[in-house]
Every structure is written in structure tokens, then in C-alpha cells.
mmCIF file of C-alpha atoms in Angstrom:
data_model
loop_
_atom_site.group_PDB
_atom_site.id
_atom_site.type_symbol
_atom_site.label_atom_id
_atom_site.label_comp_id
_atom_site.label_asym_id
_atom_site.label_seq_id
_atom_site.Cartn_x
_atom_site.Cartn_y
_atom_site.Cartn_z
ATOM 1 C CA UNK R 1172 46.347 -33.857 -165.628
ATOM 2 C CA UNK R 1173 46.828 -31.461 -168.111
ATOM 3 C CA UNK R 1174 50.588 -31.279 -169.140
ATOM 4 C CA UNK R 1175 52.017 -28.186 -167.423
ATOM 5 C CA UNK R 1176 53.587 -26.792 -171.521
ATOM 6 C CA UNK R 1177 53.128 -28.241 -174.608
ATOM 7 C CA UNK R 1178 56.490 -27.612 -177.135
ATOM 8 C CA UNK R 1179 55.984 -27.440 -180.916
ATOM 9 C CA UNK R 1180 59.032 -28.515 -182.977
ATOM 10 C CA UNK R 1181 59.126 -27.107 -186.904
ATOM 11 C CA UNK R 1182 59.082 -29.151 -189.701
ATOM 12 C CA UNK R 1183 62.766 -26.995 -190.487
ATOM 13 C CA UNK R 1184 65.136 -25.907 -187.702
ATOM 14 C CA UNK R 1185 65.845 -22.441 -187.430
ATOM 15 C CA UNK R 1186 67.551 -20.578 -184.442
ATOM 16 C CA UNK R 1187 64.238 -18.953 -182.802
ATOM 17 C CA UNK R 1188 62.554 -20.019 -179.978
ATOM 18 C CA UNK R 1189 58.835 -18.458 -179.110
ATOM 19 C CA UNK R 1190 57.920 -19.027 -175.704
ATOM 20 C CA UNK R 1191 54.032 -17.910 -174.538
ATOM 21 C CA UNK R 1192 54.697 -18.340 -170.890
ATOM 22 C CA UNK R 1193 51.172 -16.413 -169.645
ATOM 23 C CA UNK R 1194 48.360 -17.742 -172.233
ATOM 24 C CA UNK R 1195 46.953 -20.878 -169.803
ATOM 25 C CA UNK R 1196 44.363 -20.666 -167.877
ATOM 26 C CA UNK R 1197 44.475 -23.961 -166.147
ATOM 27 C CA UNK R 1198 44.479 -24.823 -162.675
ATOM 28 C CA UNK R 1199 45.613 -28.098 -161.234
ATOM 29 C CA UNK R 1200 43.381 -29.265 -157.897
ATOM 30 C CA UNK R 1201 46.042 -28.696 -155.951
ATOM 31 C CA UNK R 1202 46.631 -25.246 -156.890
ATOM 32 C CA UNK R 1203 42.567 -24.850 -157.362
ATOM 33 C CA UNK R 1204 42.260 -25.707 -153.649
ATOM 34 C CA UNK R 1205 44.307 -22.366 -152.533
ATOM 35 C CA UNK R 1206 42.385 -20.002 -154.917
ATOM 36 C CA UNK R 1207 40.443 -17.472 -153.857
ATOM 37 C CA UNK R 1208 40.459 -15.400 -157.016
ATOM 38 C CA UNK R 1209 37.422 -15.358 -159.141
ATOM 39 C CA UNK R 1210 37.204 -17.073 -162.817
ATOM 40 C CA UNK R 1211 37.453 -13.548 -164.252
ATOM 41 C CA UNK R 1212 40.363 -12.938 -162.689
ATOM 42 C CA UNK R 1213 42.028 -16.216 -164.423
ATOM 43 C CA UNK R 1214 41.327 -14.609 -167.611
ATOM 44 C CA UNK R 1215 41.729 -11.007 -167.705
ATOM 45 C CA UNK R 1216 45.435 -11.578 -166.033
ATOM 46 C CA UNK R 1217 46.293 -13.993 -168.679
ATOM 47 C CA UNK R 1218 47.576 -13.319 -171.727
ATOM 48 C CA UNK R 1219 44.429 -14.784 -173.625
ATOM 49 C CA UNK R 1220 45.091 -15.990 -177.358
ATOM 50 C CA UNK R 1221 48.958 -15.250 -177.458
ATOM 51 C CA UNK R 1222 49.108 -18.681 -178.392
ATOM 52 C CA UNK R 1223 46.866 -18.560 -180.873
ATOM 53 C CA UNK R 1224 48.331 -15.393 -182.561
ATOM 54 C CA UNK R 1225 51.538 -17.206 -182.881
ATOM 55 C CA UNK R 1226 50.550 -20.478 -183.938
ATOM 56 C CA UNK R 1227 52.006 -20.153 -186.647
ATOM 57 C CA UNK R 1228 55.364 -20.251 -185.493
ATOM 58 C CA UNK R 1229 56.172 -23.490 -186.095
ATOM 59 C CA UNK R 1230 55.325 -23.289 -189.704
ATOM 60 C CA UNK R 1231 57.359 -19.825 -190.047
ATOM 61 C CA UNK R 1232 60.361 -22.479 -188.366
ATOM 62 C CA UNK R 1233 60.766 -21.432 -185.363
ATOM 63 C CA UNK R 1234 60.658 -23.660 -182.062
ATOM 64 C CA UNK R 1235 57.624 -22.842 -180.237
ATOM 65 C CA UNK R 1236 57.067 -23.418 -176.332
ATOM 66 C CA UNK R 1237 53.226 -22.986 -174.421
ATOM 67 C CA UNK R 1238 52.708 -22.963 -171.406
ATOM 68 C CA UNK R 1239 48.893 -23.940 -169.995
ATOM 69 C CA UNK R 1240 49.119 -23.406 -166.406
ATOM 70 C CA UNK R 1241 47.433 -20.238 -165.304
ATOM 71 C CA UNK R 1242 49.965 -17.970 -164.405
ATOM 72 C CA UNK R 1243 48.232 -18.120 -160.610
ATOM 73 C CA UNK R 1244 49.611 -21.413 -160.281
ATOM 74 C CA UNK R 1245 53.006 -20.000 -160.879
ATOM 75 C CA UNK R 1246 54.469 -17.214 -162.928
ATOM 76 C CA UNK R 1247 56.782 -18.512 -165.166
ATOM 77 C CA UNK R 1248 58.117 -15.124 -166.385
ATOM 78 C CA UNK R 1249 59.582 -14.498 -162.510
ATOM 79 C CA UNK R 1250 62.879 -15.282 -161.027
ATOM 80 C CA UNK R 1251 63.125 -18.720 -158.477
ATOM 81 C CA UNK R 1252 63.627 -16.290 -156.059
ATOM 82 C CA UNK R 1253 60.995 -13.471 -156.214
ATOM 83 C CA UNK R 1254 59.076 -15.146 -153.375
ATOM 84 C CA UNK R 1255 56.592 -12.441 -151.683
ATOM 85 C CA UNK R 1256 57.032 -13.014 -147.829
ATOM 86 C CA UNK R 1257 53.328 -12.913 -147.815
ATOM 87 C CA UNK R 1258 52.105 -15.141 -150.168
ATOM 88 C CA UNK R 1259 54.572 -18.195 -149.197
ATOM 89 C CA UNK R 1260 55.051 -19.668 -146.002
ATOM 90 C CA UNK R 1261 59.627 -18.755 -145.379
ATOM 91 C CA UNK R 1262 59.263 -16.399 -148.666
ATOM 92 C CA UNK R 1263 61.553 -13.401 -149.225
ATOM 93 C CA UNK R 1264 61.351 -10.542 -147.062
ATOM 94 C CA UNK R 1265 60.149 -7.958 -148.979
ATOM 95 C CA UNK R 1266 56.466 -7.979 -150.102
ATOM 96 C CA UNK R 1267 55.719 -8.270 -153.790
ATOM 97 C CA UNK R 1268 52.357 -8.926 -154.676
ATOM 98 C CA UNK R 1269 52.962 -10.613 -158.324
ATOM 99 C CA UNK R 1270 56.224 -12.520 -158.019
ATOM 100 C CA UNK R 1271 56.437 -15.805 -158.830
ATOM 101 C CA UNK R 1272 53.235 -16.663 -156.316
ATOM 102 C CA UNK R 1273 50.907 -14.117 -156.889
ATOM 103 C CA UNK R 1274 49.158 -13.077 -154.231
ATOM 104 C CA UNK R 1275 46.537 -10.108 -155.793
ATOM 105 C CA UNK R 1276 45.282 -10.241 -159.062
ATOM 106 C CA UNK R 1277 45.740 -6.886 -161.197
ATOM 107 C CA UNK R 1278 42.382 -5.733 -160.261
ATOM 108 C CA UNK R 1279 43.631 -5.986 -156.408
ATOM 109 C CA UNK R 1280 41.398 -9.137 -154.933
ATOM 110 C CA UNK R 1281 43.252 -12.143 -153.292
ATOM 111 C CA UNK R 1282 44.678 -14.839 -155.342
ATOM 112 C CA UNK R 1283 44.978 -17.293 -152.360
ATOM 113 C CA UNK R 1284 42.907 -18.353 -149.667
ATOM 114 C CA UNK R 1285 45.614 -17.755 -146.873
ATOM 115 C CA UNK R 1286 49.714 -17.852 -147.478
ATOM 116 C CA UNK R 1287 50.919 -21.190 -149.328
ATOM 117 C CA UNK R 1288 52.994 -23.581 -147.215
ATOM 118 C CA UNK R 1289 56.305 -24.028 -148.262
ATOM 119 C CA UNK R 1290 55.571 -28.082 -149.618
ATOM 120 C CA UNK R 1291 52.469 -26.385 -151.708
ATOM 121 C CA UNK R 1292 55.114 -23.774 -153.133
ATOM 122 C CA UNK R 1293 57.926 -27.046 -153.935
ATOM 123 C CA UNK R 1294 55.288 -28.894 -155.410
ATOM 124 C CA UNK R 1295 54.604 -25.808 -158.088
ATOM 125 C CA UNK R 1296 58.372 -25.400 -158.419
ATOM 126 C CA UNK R 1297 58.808 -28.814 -159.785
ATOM 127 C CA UNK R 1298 55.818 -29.782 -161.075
ATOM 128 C CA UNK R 1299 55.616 -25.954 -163.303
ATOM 129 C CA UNK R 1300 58.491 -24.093 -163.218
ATOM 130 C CA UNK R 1301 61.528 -26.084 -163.353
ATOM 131 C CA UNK R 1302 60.712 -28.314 -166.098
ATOM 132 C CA UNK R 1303 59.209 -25.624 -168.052
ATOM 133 C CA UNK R 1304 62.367 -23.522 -167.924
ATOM 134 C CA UNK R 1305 64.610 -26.559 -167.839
ATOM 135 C CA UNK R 1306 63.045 -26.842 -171.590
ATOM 136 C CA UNK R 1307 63.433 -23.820 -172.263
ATOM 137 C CA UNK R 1308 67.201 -23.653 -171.452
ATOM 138 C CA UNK R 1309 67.771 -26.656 -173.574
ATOM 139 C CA UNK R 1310 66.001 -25.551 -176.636
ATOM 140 C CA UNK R 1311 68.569 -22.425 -176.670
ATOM 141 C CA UNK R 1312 71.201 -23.884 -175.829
ATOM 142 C CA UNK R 1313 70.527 -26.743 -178.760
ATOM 143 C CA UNK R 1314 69.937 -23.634 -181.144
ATOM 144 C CA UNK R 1315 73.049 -22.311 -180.023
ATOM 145 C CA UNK R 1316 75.199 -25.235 -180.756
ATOM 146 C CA UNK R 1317 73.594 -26.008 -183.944
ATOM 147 C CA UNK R 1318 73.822 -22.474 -185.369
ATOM 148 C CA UNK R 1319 76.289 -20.127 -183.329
ATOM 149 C CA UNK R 1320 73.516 -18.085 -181.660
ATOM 150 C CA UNK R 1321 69.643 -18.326 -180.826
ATOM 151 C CA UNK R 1322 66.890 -16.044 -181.003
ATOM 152 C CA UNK R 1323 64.534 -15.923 -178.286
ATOM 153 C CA UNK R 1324 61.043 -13.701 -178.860
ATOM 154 C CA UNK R 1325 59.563 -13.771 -175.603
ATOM 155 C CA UNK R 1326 55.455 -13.170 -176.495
ATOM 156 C CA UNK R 1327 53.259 -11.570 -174.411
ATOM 157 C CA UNK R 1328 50.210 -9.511 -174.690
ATOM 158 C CA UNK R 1329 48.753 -6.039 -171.954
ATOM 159 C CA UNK R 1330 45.935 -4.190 -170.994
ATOM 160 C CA UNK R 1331 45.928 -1.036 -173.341
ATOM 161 C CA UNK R 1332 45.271 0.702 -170.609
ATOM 162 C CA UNK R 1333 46.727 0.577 -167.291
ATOM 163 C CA UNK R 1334 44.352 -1.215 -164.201
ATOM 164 C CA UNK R 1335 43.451 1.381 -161.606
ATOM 165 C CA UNK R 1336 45.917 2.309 -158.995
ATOM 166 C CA UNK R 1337 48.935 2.675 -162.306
ATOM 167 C CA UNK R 1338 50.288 6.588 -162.430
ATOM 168 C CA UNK R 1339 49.021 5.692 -166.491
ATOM 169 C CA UNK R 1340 45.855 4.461 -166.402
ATOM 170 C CA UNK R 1341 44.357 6.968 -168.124
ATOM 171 C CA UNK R 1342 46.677 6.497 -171.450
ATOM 172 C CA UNK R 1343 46.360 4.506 -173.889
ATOM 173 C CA UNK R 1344 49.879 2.233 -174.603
ATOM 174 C CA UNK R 1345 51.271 1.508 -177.720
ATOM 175 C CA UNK R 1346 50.576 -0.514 -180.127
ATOM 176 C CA UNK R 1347 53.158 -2.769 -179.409
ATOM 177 C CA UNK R 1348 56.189 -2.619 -176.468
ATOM 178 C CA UNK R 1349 59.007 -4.484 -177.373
ATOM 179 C CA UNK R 1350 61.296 -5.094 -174.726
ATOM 180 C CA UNK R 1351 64.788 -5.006 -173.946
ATOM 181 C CA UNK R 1352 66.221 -3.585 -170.712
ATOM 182 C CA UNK R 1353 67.478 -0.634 -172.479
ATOM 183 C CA UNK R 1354 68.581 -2.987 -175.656
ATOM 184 C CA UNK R 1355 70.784 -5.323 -173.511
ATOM 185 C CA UNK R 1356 69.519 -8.326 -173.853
ATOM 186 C CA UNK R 1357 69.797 -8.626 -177.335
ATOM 187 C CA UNK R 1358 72.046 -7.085 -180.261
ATOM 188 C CA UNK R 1359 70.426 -3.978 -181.980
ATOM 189 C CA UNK R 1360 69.651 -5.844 -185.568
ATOM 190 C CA UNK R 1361 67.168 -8.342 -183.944
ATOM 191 C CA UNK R 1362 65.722 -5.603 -181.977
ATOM 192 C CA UNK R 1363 65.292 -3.451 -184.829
ATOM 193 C CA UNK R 1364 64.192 -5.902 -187.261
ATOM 194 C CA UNK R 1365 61.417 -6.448 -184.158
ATOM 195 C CA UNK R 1366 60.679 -2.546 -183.990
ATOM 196 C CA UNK R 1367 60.873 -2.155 -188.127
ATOM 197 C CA UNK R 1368 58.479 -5.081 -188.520
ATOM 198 C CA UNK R 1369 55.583 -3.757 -186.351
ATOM 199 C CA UNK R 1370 55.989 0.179 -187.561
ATOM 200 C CA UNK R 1371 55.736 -0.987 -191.156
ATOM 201 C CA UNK R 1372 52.694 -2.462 -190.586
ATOM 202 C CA UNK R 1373 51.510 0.699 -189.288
ATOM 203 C CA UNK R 1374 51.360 0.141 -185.650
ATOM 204 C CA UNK R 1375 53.067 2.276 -183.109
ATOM 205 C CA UNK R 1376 55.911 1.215 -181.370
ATOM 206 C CA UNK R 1377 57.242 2.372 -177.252
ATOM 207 C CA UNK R 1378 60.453 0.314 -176.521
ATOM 208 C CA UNK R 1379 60.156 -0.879 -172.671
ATOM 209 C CA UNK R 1380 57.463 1.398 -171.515
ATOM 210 C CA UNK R 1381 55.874 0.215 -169.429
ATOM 211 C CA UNK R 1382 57.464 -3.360 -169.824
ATOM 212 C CA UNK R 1383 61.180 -3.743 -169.926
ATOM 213 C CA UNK R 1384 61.115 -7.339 -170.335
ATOM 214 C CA UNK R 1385 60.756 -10.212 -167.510
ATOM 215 C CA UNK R 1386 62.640 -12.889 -166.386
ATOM 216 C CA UNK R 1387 63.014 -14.634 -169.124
ATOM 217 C CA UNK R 1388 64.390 -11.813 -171.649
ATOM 218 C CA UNK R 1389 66.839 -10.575 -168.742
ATOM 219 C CA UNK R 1390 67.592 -14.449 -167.654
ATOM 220 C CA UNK R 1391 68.183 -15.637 -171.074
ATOM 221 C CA UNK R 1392 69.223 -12.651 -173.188
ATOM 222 C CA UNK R 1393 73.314 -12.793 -173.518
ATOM 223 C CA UNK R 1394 74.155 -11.661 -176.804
ATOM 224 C CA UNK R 1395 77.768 -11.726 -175.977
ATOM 225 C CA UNK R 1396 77.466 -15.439 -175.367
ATOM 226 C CA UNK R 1397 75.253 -15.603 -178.329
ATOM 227 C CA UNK R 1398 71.459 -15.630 -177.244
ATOM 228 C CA UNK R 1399 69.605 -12.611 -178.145
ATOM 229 C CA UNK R 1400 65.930 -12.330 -176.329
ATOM 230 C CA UNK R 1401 63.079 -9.790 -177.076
ATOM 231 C CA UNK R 1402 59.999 -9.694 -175.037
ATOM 232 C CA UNK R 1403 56.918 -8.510 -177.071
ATOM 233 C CA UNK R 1404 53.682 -7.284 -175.668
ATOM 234 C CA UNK R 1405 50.303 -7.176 -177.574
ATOM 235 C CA UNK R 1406 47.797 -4.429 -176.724
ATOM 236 C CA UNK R 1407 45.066 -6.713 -176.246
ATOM 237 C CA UNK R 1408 42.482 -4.128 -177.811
ATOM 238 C CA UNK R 1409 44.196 -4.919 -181.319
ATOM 239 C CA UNK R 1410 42.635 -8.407 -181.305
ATOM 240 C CA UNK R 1411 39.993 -8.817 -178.122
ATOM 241 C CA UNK R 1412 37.326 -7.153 -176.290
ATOM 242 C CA UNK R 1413 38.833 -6.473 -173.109
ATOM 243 C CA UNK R 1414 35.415 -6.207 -170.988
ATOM 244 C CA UNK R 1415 33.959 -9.589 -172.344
ATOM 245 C CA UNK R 1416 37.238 -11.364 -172.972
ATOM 246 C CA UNK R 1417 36.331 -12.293 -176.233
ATOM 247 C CA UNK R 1418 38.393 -12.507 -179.789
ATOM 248 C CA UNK R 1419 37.903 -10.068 -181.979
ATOM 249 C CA UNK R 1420 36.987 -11.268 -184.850
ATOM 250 C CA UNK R 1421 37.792 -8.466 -187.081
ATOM 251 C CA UNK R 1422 40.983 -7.463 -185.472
ATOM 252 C CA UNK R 1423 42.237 -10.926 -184.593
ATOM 253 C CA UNK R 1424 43.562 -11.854 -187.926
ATOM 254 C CA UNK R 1425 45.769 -9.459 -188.629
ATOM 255 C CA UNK R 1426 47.158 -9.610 -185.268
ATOM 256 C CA UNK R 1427 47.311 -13.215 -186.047
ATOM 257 C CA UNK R 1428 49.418 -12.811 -189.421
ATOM 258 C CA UNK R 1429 51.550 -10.195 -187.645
ATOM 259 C CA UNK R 1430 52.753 -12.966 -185.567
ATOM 260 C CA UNK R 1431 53.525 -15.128 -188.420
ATOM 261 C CA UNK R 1432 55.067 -12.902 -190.521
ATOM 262 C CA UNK R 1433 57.578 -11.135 -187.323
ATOM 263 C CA UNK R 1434 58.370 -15.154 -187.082
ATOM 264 C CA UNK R 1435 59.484 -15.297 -190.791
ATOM 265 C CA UNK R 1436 61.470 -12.162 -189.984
ATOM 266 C CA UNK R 1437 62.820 -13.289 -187.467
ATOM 267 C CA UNK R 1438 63.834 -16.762 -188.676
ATOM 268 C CA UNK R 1439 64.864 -14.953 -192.171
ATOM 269 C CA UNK R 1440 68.480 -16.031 -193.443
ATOM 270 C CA UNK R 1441 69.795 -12.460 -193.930
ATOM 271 C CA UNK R 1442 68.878 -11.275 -190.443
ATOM 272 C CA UNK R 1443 71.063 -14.332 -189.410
ATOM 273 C CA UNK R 1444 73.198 -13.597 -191.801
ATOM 274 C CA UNK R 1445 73.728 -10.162 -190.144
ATOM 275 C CA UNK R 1446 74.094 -11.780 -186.940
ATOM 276 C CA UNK R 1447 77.130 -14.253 -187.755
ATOM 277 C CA UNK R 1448 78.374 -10.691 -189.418
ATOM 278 C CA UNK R 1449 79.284 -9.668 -186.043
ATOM 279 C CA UNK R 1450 80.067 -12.247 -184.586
ATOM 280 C CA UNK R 1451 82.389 -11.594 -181.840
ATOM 281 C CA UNK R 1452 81.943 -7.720 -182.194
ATOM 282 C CA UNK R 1453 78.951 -7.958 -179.915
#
């Protein structure tokens, strides 16, 4: 079986972590036997080539995790607890139709034959989900202890457009949508080195609209105790053909060496350098 994330150590420690939790497109038998969704469906709610456009990471020295599981085996960017009571068997009581078992696809077919039972759900928990974020939880915290904080860029890519049924999906997004939860989850020189990064390379930038960041940047992202998180999101129209769900071969590089070089910035000694700066100010 296909290992459930694949982690990519650099060849020089730095404090950032990149996680691509949404770029797989694999789906276990198990999982395979209680989805209903077509093949599109698998790709065009994925976050196709994020991992690609940041495989450079490493390199740039920054800690880079991959996950490989389609995100309608579980969605690792959800809480343990956002269980829609109609997609597993003793879920949560209020429907949600993409929580951690999805149970429509963006376009609005069913992603499951009928609800999962509660051992099919387990079995995702700890076969996905828990180890993955087990990982991630000890790659921070190993940054943390080694350097005083971490850096976590949470790197994820959206329709430039909205789906149907979206109050704006007639509007083009930006460029780019870093977010932050109203800059909480991180302190304002990594977000602005994040926002400075992408405008100077003349994209345009919309801070948390319409993504404010997921589980992971709000789970994660305590710069008081020293972990700063920023969720990114791609428009997919920079570096793919949304209709066919191909790369883009023009556009893709550039996106491609944007990701490196926000990785260098990122991983650059004088934003850290900033960072211990303030130390317990934040």
C-alpha cells in the first residue's frame, strides 16, 4: 500500500515546516470500496501539483511533509471532531458536508456510497490522520526546541473561481490568499514577509478571503508559544488548466520558483533574526 505521507528532511535544518496536506489522489481499497464519486471528482477537489510547486523545499531547507491520500479518504486539514452526522455512522450532530469525511464533492455529487460505519471511519483515523498529524506535531515541536520557534507554511492551492452554488462564483480570486484568522496564528513579520514576497512578484494578494486558514494553521499556529503558521492558497489558473486538469506548462514554472524562492524567504536568517527580536513581546 501506498504510504499514507511521504516527509522530506533538508540536507540543512532550518525552522520551517511545509506541509501539502490535499495534493494525493490515492485511494486505499478500503476507502475505494465506499466511493461513489467519480475519478474527476478525485482530481479537481485536490490540490493537484502543490507538491510539485514546492519541491523544492527541501533544498531551500525547510522540512517538507506530503501527504498522498486523496483527501476523500480523509481530510487532513479538518479537526478529529468535524464528523458530519451524515456521512459517519454516531458522527456529530450537525451536518457538514466537507468535514473530515466528506460526503459531496465541490461540484455537489456523493462522495460515498451510503454513510461510513464507525470501524470504516477508525480505520481512516489511524491508518491517515493520526500518524500524519502525529508527524506533523513532532516536526514543530523538534524545530521549536532546536531553534526557539518554528515556521509552519501550510500550502494549498483553489479554484479561481468559486464552484456553483458560492455567493462569488462569478469573481475571479486573487492571485494568492494567504491565511491567518485575522493574523492570529502567526506574528505579523512572517505574515508579511508571506504577503511582500508574492506582491513583489507582481501577483495580487487578499488576506483570508475566502480562506482563513484550516485546521492546521488554527491547530498549530501559537506564536505566543512560539509556532507561527500561514496557510497559502494557489489560484490554480496561475499554473493548470482547470477544465482538463492539466499543468500548464507555461505558467507552471514560475509558480514553481515562487514556491522555492517564498521557502528561501521564509527560511532566511534575518527573518529569524527578526523573530528571536521579539521574542517574548509576541
Amino acid at each position: 500500500m501506498l504510504p499514507a505521507f511521504e516527509v522530506i528532511d533538508p540536507p540543512r535544518e532550518t525552522p520551517v515546516v511545509v506541509e501539502v496536506p490535499h495534493a494525493g489522489v490515492h485511494l486505499d481499497p478500503e476507502s475505494l470500496a465506499w466511493t461513489a464519486a467519480p475519478a474527476r471528482s478525485v482530481g479537481r477537489d485536490a490540490d493537484l501539483y502543490v507538491d510539485a510547486i514546492f519541491a523544492d523545499a527541501a533544498e531551500e531547507g525547510a522540512s517538507l511533509l506530503v501527504a498522498r491520500m486523496s483527501r476523500f479518504v480523509v481530510d487532513l486539514n479538518r479537526g478529529e471532531d468535524d464528523v458530519d452526522c451524515e456521512a459517519v455512522e454516531g458522527g456529530g450532530t450537525t451536518p457538514w458536508a466537507r468535514g473530515l469525511i466528506w460526503r459531496l464533492t465541490t461540484d455537489g455529487e456523493p462522495v460515498l456510497w451510503r454513510r461510513l460505519p464507525r470501524r470504516e471511519f477508525t480505520r481512516r483515523l489511524d491508518a491517515v490522520y493520526r500518524p500524519y498529524h502525529a508527524r506533523l506535531a513532532e516536526m514543530l515541536a523538534r524545530k521549536r526546541a532546536q531553534f526557539g520557534f518554528a515556521i509552519l507554511l501550510c500550502a494549498h492551492s483553489m479554484p479561481s473561481v468559486a464552484r456553483r452554488g458560492h455567493s462569488d462564483a462569478v469573481t475571479p480570486r486573487a492571485d494568492i490568499v494567504p491565511g491567518t484568522r485575522g493574523r492570529t496564528t502567526a506574528a505579523g513579520v512572517v505574515i508579511d514577509a508571506v504577503d511582500q514576497h508574492c506582491r513583489q512578484r507582481g501577483l495580487s494578494v487578499r488576506h483570508d478571503d475566502p480562506y482563513r486558514g484550516g485546521f492546521s494553521t488554527a491547530h498549530y499556529g501559537r506564536p505566543e508559544q512560539g509556532v507561527h503558521a500561514v496557510q497559502i492558497e494557489i489560484a490554480r489558473r496561475l499554473y493548470m488548466d482547470e477544465q482538463s486538469l492539466g499543468l500548464d506548462p507555461r505558467g507552471f514554472p514560475a509558480v514553481r520558483e515562487l514556491g522555492r524562492t517564498l521557502v528561501a524567504r521564509l527560511t532566511s536568517p534575518e527573518l529569524h533574526e527578526r523573530l528571536r527580536q521579539l521574542g517574548s513581546t509576541l
